[in-house]
Short mmCIF file of C-alpha atoms in Angstrom, two decimals:
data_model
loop_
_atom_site.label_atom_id
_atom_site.label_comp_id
_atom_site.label_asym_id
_atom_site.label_seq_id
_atom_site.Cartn_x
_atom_site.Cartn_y
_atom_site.Cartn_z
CA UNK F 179 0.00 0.00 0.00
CA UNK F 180 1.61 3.41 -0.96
CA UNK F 181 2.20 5.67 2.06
CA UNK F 182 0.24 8.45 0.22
CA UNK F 183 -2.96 6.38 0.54
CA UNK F 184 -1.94 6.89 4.50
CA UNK F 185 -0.08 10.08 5.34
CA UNK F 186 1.37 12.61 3.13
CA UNK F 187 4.48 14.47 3.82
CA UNK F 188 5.42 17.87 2.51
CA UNK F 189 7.46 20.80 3.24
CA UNK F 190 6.95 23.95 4.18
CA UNK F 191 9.88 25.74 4.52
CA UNK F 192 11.91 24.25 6.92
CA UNK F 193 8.96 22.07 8.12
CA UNK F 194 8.03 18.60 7.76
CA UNK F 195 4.56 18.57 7.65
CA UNK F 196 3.28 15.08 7.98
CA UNK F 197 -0.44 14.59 7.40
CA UNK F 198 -2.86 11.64 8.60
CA UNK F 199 -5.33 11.49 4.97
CA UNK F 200 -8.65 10.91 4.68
CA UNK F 201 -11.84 11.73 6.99
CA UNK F 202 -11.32 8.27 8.62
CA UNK F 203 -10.29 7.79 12.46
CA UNK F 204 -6.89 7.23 11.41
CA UNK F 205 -6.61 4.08 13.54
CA UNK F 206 -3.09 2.75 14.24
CA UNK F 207 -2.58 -0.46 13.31
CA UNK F 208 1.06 -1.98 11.85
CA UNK F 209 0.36 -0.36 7.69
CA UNK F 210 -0.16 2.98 9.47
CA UNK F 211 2.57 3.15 12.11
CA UNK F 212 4.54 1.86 9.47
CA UNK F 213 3.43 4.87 6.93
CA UNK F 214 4.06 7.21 9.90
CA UNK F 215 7.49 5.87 10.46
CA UNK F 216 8.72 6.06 7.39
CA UNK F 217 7.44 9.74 6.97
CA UNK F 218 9.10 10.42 10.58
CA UNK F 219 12.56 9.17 9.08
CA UNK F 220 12.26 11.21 5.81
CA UNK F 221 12.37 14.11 7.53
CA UNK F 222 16.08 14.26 7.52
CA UNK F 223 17.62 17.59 6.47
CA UNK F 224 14.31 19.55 8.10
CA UNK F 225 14.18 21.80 11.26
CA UNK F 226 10.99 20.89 12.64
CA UNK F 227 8.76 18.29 12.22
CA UNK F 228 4.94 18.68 12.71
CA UNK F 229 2.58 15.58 12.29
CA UNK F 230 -1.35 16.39 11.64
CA UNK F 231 -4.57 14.79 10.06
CA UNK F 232 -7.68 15.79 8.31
CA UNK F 233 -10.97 14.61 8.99
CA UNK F 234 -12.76 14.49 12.61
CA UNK F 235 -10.24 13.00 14.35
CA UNK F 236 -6.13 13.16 15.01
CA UNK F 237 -5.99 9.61 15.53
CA UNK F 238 -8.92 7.38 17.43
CA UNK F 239 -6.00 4.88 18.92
CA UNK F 240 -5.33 1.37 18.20
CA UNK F 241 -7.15 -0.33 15.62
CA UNK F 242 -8.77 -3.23 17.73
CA UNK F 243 -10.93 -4.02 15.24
CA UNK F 244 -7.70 -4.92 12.98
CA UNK F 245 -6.04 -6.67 16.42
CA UNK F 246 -9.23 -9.08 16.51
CA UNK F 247 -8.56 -10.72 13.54
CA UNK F 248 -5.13 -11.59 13.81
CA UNK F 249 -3.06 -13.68 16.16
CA UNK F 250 -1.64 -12.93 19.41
CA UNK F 251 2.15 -12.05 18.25
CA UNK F 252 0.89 -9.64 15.19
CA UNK F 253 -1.53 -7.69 17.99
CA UNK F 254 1.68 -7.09 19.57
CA UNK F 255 3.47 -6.06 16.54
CA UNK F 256 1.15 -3.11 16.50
CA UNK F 257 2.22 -2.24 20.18
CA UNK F 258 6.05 -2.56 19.14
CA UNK F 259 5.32 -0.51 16.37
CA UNK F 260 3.96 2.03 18.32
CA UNK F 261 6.69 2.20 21.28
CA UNK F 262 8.90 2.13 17.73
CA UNK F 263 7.20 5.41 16.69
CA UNK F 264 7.46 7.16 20.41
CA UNK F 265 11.58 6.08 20.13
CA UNK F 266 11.84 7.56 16.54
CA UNK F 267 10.17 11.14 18.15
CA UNK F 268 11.92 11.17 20.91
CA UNK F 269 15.30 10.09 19.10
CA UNK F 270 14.92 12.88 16.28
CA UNK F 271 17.50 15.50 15.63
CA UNK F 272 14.74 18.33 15.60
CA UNK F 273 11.76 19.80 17.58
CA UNK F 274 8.21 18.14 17.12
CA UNK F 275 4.75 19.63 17.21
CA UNK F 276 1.54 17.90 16.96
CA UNK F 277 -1.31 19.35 15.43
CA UNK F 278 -4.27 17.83 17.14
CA UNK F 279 -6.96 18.58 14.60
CA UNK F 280 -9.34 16.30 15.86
CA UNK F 281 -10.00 13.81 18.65
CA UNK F 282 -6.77 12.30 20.31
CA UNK F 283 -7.99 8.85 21.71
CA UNK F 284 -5.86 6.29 23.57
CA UNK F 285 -2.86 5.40 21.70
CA UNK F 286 -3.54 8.60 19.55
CA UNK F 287 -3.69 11.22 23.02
CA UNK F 288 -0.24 9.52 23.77
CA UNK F 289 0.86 9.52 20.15
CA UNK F 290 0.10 13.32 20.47
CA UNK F 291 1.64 14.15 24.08
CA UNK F 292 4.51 12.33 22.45
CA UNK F 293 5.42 15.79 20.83
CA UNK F 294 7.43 18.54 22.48
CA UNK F 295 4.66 20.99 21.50
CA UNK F 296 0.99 20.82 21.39
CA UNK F 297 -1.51 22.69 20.03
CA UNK F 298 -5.02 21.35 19.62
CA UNK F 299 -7.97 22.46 17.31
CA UNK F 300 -10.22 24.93 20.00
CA UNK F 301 -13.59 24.29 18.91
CA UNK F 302 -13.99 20.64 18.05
CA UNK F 303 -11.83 17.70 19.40
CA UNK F 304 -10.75 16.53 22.21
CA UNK F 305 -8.16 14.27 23.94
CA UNK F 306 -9.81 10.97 25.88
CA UNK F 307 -8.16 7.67 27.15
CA UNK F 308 -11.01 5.66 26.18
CA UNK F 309 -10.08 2.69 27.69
CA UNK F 310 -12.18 2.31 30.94
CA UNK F 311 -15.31 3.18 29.26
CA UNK F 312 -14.56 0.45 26.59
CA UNK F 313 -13.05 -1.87 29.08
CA UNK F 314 -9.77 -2.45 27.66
CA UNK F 315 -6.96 -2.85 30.11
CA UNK F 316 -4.32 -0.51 29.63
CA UNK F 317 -0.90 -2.92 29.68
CA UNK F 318 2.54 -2.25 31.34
CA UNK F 319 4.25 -0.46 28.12
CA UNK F 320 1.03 1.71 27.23
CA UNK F 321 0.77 2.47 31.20
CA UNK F 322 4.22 3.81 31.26
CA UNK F 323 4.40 5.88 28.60
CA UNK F 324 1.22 7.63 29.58
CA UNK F 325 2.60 8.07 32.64
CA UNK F 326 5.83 9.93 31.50
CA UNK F 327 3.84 12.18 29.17
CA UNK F 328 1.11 13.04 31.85
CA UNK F 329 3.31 13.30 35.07
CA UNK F 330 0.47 15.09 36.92
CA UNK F 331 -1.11 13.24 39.38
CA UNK F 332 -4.57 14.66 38.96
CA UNK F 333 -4.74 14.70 35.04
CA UNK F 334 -3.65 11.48 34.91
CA UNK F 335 -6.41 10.06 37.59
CA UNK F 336 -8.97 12.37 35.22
CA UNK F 337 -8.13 10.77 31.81
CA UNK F 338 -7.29 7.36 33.11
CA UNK F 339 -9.41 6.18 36.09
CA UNK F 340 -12.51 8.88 34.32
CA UNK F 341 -12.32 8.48 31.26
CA UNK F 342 -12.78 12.40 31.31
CA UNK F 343 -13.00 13.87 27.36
CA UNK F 344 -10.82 16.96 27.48
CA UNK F 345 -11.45 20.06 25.06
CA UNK F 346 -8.55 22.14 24.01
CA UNK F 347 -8.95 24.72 26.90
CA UNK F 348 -9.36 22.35 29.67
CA UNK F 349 -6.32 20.76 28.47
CA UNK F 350 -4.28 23.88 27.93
CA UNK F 351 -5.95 24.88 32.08
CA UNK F 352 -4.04 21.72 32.93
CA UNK F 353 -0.77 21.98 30.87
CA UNK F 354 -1.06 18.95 29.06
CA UNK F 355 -1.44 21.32 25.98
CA UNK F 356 0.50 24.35 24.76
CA UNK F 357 -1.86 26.25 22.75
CA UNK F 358 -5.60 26.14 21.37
CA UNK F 359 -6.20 27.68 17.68
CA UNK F 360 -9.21 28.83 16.72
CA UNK F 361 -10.74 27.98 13.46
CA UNK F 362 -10.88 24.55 11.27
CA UNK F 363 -8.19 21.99 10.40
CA UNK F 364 -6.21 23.96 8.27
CA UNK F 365 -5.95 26.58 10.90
CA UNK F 366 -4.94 24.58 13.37
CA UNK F 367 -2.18 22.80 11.10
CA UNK F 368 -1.28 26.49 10.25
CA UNK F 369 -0.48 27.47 13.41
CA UNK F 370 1.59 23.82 14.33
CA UNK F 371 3.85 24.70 11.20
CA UNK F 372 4.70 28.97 11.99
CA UNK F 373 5.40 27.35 15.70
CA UNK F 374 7.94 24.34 14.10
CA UNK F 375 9.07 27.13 11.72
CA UNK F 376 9.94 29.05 14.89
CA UNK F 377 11.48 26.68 16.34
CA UNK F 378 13.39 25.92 13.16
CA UNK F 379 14.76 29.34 13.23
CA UNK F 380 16.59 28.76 15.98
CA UNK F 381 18.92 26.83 14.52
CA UNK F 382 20.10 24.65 16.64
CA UNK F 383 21.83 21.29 16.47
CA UNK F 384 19.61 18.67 15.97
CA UNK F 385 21.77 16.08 17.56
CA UNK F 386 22.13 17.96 20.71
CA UNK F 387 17.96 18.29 20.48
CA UNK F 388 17.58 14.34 20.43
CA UNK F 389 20.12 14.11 22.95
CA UNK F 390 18.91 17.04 25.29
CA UNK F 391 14.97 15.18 24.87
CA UNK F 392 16.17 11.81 25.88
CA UNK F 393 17.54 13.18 29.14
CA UNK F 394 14.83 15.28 29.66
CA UNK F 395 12.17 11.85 29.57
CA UNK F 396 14.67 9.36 30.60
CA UNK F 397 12.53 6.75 31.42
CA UNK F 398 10.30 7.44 28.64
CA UNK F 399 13.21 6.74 26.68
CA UNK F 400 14.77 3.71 28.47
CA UNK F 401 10.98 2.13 27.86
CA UNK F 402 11.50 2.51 24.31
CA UNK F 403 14.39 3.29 22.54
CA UNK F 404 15.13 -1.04 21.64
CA UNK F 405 12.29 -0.27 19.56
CA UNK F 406 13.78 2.48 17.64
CA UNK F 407 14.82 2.74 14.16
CA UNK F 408 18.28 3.06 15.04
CA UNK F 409 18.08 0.13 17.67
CA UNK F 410 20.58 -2.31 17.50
CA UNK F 411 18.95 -4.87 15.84
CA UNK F 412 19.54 -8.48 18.58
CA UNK F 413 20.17 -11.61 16.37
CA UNK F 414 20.01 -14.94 17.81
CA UNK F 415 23.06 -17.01 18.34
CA UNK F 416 22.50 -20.12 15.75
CA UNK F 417 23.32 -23.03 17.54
CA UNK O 187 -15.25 -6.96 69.17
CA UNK O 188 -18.36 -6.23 66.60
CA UNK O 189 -17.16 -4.49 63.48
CA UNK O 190 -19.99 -2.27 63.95
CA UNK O 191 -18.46 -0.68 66.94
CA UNK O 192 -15.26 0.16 64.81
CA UNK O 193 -17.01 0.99 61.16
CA UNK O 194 -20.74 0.62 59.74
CA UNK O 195 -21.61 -0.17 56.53
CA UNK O 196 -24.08 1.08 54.61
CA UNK O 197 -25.19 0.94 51.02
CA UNK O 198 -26.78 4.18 49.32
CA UNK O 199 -28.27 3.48 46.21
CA UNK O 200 -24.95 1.74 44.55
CA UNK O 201 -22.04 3.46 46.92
CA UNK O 202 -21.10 1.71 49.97
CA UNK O 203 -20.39 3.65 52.76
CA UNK O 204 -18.15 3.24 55.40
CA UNK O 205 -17.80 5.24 58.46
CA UNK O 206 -15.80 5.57 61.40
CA UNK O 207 -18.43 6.25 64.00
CA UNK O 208 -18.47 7.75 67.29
CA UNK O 209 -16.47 11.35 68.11
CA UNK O 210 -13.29 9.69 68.81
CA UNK O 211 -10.22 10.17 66.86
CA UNK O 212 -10.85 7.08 64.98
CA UNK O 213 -6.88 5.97 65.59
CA UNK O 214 -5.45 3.08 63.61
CA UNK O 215 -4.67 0.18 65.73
CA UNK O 216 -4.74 -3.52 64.03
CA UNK O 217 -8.58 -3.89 65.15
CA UNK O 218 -9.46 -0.91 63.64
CA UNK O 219 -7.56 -1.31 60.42
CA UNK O 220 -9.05 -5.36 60.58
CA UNK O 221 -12.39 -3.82 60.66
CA UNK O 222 -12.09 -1.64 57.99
CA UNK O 223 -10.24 -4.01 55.63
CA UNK O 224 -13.78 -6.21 56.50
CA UNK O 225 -15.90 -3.77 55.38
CA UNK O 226 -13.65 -2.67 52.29
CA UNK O 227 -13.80 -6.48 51.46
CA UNK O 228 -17.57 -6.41 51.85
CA UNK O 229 -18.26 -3.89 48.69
CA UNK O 230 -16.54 -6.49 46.63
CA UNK O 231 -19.32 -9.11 47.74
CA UNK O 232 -21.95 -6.30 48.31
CA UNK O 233 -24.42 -7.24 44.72
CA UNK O 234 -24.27 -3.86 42.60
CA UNK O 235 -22.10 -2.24 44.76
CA UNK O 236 -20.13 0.22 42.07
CA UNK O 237 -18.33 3.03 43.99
CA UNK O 238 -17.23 3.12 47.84
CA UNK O 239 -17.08 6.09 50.00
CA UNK O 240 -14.61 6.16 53.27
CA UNK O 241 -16.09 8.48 55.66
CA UNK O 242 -16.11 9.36 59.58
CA UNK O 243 -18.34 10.42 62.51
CA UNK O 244 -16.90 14.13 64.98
CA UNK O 245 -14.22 15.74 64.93
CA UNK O 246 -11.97 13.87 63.24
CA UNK O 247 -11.45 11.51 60.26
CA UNK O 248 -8.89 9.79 61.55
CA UNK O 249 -5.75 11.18 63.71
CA UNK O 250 -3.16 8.54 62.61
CA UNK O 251 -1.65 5.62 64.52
CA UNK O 252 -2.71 4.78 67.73
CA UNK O 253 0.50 5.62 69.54
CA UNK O 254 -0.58 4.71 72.69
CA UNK O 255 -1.09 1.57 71.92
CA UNK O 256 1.69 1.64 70.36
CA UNK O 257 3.71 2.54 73.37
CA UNK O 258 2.70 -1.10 75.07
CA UNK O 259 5.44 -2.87 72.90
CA UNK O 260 7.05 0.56 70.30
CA UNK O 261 9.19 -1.79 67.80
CA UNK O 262 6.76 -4.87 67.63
CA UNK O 263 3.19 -2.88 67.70
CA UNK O 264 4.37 -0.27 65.20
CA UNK O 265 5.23 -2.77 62.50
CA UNK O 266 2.16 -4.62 62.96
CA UNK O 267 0.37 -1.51 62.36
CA UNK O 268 2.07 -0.08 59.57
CA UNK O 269 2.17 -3.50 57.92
CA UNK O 270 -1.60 -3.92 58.88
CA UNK O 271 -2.40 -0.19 57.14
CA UNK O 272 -0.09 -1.24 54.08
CA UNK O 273 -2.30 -3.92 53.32
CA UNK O 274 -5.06 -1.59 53.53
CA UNK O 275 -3.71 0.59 51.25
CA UNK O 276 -3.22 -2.47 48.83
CA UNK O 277 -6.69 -3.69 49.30
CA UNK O 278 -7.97 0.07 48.25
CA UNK O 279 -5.71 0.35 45.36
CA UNK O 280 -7.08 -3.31 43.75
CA UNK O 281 -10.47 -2.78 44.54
CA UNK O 282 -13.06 -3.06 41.88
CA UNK O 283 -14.41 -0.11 42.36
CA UNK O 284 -13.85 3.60 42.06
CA UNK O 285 -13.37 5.20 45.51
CA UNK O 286 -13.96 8.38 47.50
CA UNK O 287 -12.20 9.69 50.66
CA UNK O 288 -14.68 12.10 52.60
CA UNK O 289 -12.66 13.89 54.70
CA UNK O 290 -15.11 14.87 57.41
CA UNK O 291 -12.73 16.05 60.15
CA UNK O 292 -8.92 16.45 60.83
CA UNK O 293 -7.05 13.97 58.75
CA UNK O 294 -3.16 13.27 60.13
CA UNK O 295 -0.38 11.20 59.22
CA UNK O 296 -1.49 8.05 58.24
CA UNK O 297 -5.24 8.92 58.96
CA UNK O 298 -4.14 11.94 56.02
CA UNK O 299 -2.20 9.07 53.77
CA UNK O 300 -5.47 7.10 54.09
CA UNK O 301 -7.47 9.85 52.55
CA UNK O 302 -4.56 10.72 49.98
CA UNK O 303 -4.63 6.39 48.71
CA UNK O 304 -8.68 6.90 47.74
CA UNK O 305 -9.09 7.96 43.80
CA UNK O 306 -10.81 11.01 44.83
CA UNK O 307 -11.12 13.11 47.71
CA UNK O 308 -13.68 15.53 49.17
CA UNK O 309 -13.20 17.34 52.37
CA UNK O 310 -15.13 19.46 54.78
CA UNK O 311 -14.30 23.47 54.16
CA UNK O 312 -15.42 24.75 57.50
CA UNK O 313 -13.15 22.67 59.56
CA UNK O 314 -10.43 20.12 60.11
CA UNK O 315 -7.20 20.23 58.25
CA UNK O 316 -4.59 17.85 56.37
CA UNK O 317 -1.47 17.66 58.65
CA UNK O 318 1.32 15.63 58.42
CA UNK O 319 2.24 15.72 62.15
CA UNK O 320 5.55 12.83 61.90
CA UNK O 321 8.37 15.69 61.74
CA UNK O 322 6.41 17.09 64.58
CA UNK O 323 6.34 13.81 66.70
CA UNK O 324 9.85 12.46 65.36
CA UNK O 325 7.95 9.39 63.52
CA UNK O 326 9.96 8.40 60.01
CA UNK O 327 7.38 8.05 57.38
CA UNK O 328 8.17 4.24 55.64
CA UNK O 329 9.08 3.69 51.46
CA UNK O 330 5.40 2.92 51.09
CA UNK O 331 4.06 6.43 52.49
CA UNK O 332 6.53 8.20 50.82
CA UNK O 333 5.86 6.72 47.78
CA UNK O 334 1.99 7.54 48.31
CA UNK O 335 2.73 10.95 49.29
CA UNK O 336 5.40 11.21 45.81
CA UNK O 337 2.18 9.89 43.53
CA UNK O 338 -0.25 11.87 45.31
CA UNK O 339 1.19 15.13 46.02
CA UNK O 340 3.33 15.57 42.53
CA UNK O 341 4.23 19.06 43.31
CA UNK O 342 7.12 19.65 45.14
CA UNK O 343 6.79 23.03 46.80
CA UNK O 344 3.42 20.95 48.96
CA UNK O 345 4.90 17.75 49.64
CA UNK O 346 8.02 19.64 51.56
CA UNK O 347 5.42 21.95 53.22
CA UNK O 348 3.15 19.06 54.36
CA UNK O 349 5.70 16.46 54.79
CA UNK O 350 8.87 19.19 56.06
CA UNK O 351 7.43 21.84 57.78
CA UNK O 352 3.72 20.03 59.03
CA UNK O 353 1.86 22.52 57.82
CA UNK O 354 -1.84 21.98 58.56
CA UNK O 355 -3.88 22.68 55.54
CA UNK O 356 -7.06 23.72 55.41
CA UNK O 357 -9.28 22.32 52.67
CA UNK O 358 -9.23 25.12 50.63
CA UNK O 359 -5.54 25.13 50.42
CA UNK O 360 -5.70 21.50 49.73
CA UNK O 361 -8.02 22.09 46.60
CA UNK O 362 -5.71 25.37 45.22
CA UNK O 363 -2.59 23.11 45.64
CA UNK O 364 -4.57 20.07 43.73
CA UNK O 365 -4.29 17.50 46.56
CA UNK O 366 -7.86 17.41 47.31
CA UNK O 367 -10.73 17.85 45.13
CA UNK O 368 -13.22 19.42 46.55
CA UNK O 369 -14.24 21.34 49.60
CA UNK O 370 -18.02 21.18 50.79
CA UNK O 371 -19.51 23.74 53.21
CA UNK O 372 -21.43 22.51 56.11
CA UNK O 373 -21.40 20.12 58.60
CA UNK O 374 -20.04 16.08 58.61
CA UNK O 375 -23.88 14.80 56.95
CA UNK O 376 -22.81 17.64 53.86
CA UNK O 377 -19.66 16.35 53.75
CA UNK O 378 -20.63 12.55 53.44
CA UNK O 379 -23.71 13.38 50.77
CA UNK O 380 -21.48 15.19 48.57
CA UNK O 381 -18.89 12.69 48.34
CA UNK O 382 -22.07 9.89 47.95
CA UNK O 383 -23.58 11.90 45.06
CA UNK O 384 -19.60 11.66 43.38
CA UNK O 385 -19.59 7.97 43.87
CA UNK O 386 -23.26 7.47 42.44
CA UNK O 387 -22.05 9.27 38.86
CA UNK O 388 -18.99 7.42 39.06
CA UNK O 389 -20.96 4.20 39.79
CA UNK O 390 -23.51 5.24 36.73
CA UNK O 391 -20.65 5.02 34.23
CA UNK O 392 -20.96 1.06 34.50
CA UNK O 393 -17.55 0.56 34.38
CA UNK O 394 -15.65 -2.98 34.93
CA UNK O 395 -14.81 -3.18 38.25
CA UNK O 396 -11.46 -5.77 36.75
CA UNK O 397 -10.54 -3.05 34.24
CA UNK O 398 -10.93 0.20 37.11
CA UNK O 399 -8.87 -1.93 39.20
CA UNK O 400 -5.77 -3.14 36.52
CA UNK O 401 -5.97 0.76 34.78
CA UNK O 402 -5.69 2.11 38.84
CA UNK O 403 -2.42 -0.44 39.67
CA UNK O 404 -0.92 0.68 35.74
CA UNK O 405 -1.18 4.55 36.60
CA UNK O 406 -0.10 3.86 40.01
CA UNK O 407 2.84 1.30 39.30
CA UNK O 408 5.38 2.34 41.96
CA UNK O 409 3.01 2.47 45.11
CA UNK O 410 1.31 -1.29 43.99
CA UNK O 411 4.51 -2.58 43.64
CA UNK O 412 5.42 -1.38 47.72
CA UNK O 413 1.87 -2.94 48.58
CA UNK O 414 0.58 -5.48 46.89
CA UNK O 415 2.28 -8.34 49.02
CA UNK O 416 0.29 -7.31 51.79
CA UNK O 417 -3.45 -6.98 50.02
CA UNK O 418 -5.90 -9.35 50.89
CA UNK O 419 -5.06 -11.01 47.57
CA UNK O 420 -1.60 -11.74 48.29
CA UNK O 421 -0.03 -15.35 48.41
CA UNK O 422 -0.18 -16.17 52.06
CA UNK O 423 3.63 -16.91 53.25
CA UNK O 424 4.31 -20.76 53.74
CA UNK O 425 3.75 -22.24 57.00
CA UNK O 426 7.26 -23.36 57.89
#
């Protein structure tokens, strides 16, 4: 499957604007995270990378209805892929802003916090860990990468153990956002990309960035970065 | 001793309620802690039981340890109570159930940490106060309450004035500092309905108790892992 039919990438300047198509809930499952990756590592040469979608929603999580019809390890591939993407944001040699057009939900509101900036859509969206209300456990790797990118102890009892559905001001209130933009989709995705470009201007190294961010979230990090793209790959002794 | 002298139990609508009844200081000795570890146990078996609310009779909420107990045997009766209230701590953290502190009176050291291990708390405006009295009566506070206060009270500047200085916070302070969530005017009965009305929406959301349970231990990681040996769920150690 082409990565266009999934995300499109462009520049803008010195921005890499990466873009979740189509009016669908842009659910992550392995041909997506895979899309996203590969649009993550393309970015080489930018100064700031921003990832967006279109449509209703930023990204409505894991795609369970995908995960039910495969086996056990391929489910998991999807998680891997996932911590994957976290270690290839947190590993890149430039700043990252996500434009939350839509609703962030689950694995997309930590896909999202994922991001040294956020700035989220004001009048429509919102971010929601879904999981209690659908009954999904939320397993060891998920749990601890939601808690390194919501470190507050009240926010994180309000989206986990509520379920609460937070709009862009109540989540800028609480500092789990930066900014909210008024206006539609292409407003919001304007705004992510003069930030980045901002950002961009400053010029500074991008390897000292990466570095910088992985001692800023070190166990963030440590929980992820064997799933990186530059991960040393472990081969098994052949006996 | 009847558990009913040491805690009732109540169900309104689909929130059990416990309270410490009587205008004591409601002190945590092993009996006490027993009986309320009972009565915790019993909204697991209590039939469409989907929220609990911890809640006390006069003055107080509870005061902490019952140091003069205590004083009858320091090194062994000290343990047994701290490893008695760490269970109860476990026990809150895996139950099924969301849960709801109502802070009716004064609520100090581990009477406070009891409060502070609920999902939510509500506490009484008018009176009573949040005070972590060890520094003031030389008592070390154990990797497990640390850990609860370090989970519970993120910000820095409050845990060092709560935990460093004893400062005795009123309920106001406790809700503009974002340890407590809400303070309710009135008496003890204003107190106790507001936190019930909390539990009943939280109850209405239907969630699975399993799921509320596992998503509580996975946002809570640290303090389970200090606790959860001594839950009512833990492996019993081998008879030798």
């Amino acid at each position: 499957m082409a990565t266009g039919d999934l995300c499109t990438v462009e520049r803008r300047g010195r921005v890499h604007l990466i873009t979740l198509t189509g009016a669908g809930e842009h659910r992550l499952n392995p041909a997506l995270l895979s899309a996203i990756r590969s649009a993550v590592a393309a970015s080489a040469g930018a100064g700031a990378l921003v990832l967006a979608a279109e449509g209703k929603y930023f990204s409505n999580g894991f795609d369970q209805a995908w995960a039910r019809t495969v086996p056990l390890h391929l489910q998991a591939a999807m998680g891997d892929a996932f911590c994957g993407l976290v270690a290839d944001l947190l590993a890149l040699p430039m700043p990252t802003v996500a434009a939350v057009t839509g609703h962030a939900v689950a694995a997309g509101c930590v896909l999202a916090l994922a991001h040294d900036t956020v700035v989220m859509r004001g009048s429509r969206g919102f971010l929601y860990m879904s999981e209690v209300d659908a009954g999904i456990r939320i397993i060891d790797f998920f749990a601890d990468v939601f808690r390194e990118v919501v470190p507050d102890a009240v926010n994180r009892r309000d989206l986990l153990l509520r379920g609460d559905r937070m709009a862009a001001a109540e989540a800028v209130r609480r500092g789990l956002v930066d900014a909210t933009v008024d206006g539609g989709v292409e407003d919001v995705v304007n705004a992510a990309v003069a930030e980045a470009e901002k950002l961009a201007a400053r010029g500074w190294n991008g390897e000292v960035v990466a570095e910088i961010r992985k001692a800023a979230w070190p166990n963030l990090w440590s929980k992820v970065k064997d799933y990186g793209a530059d991960a040393p790959v472990v081969t098994r002794p052949r006996l | 001793m009847a558990t009913g002298d040491l805690c009732t139990v109540e169900r309104r609508g689909r929130v059990h309620l416990i309270t410490l009844p009587g205008a004591g200081e409601h002190r945590l000795n092993p009996a006490l802690i027993s009986a309320i570890r009972s009565a915790v146990a019993a909204a697991c078996a209590s039939p469409g039981a989907g929220a609990l609310v911890m809640a006390a009779e006069g003055k107080f909420f509870c005061n902490g340890y019952d140091l003069a107990w205590a004083r009858g045997d320091p090194s062994g009766r000290i343990a047994a109570v701290r490893a008695a209230r760490r269970g109860l701590v476990a026990d809150l953290l895996a139950l099924p159930m969301p849960t709801v502190a109502a802070v009716t009176g004064h609520a100090a050291a581990a009477g406070c940490g009891l409060a502070l291990a609920h999902d939510t708390v509500v506490m009484r405006a008018s009176r009573g106060f949040l005070y972590m009295g060890e520094v003031d009566a030389g008592i070390k506070i154990i990797d497990y309450f640390g850990e609860l206060l370090r989970q519970k009270v993120p910000d820095a500047a409050t845990r060092r004035d709560l935990v460093m200085k004893g400062e005795k916070m009123t309920a106001a302070e406790a809700v503009r500092r974002g340890i407590v969530d809400l303070a309710v005017d009135g008496g003890v009965d204003d107190v106790v309905a507001a936190a019930v009305t909390i539990a009943e929406g939280l109850a209405a959301r239907g969630w699975d108790g399993e799921i509320v349970a596992e998503i509580r231990k996975a946002a809570w990681p640290e303090l389970w892992s200090k606790v959860k040996d001594y839950g009512c769920d833990a492996p019993s150690r081998p008879r030798l």
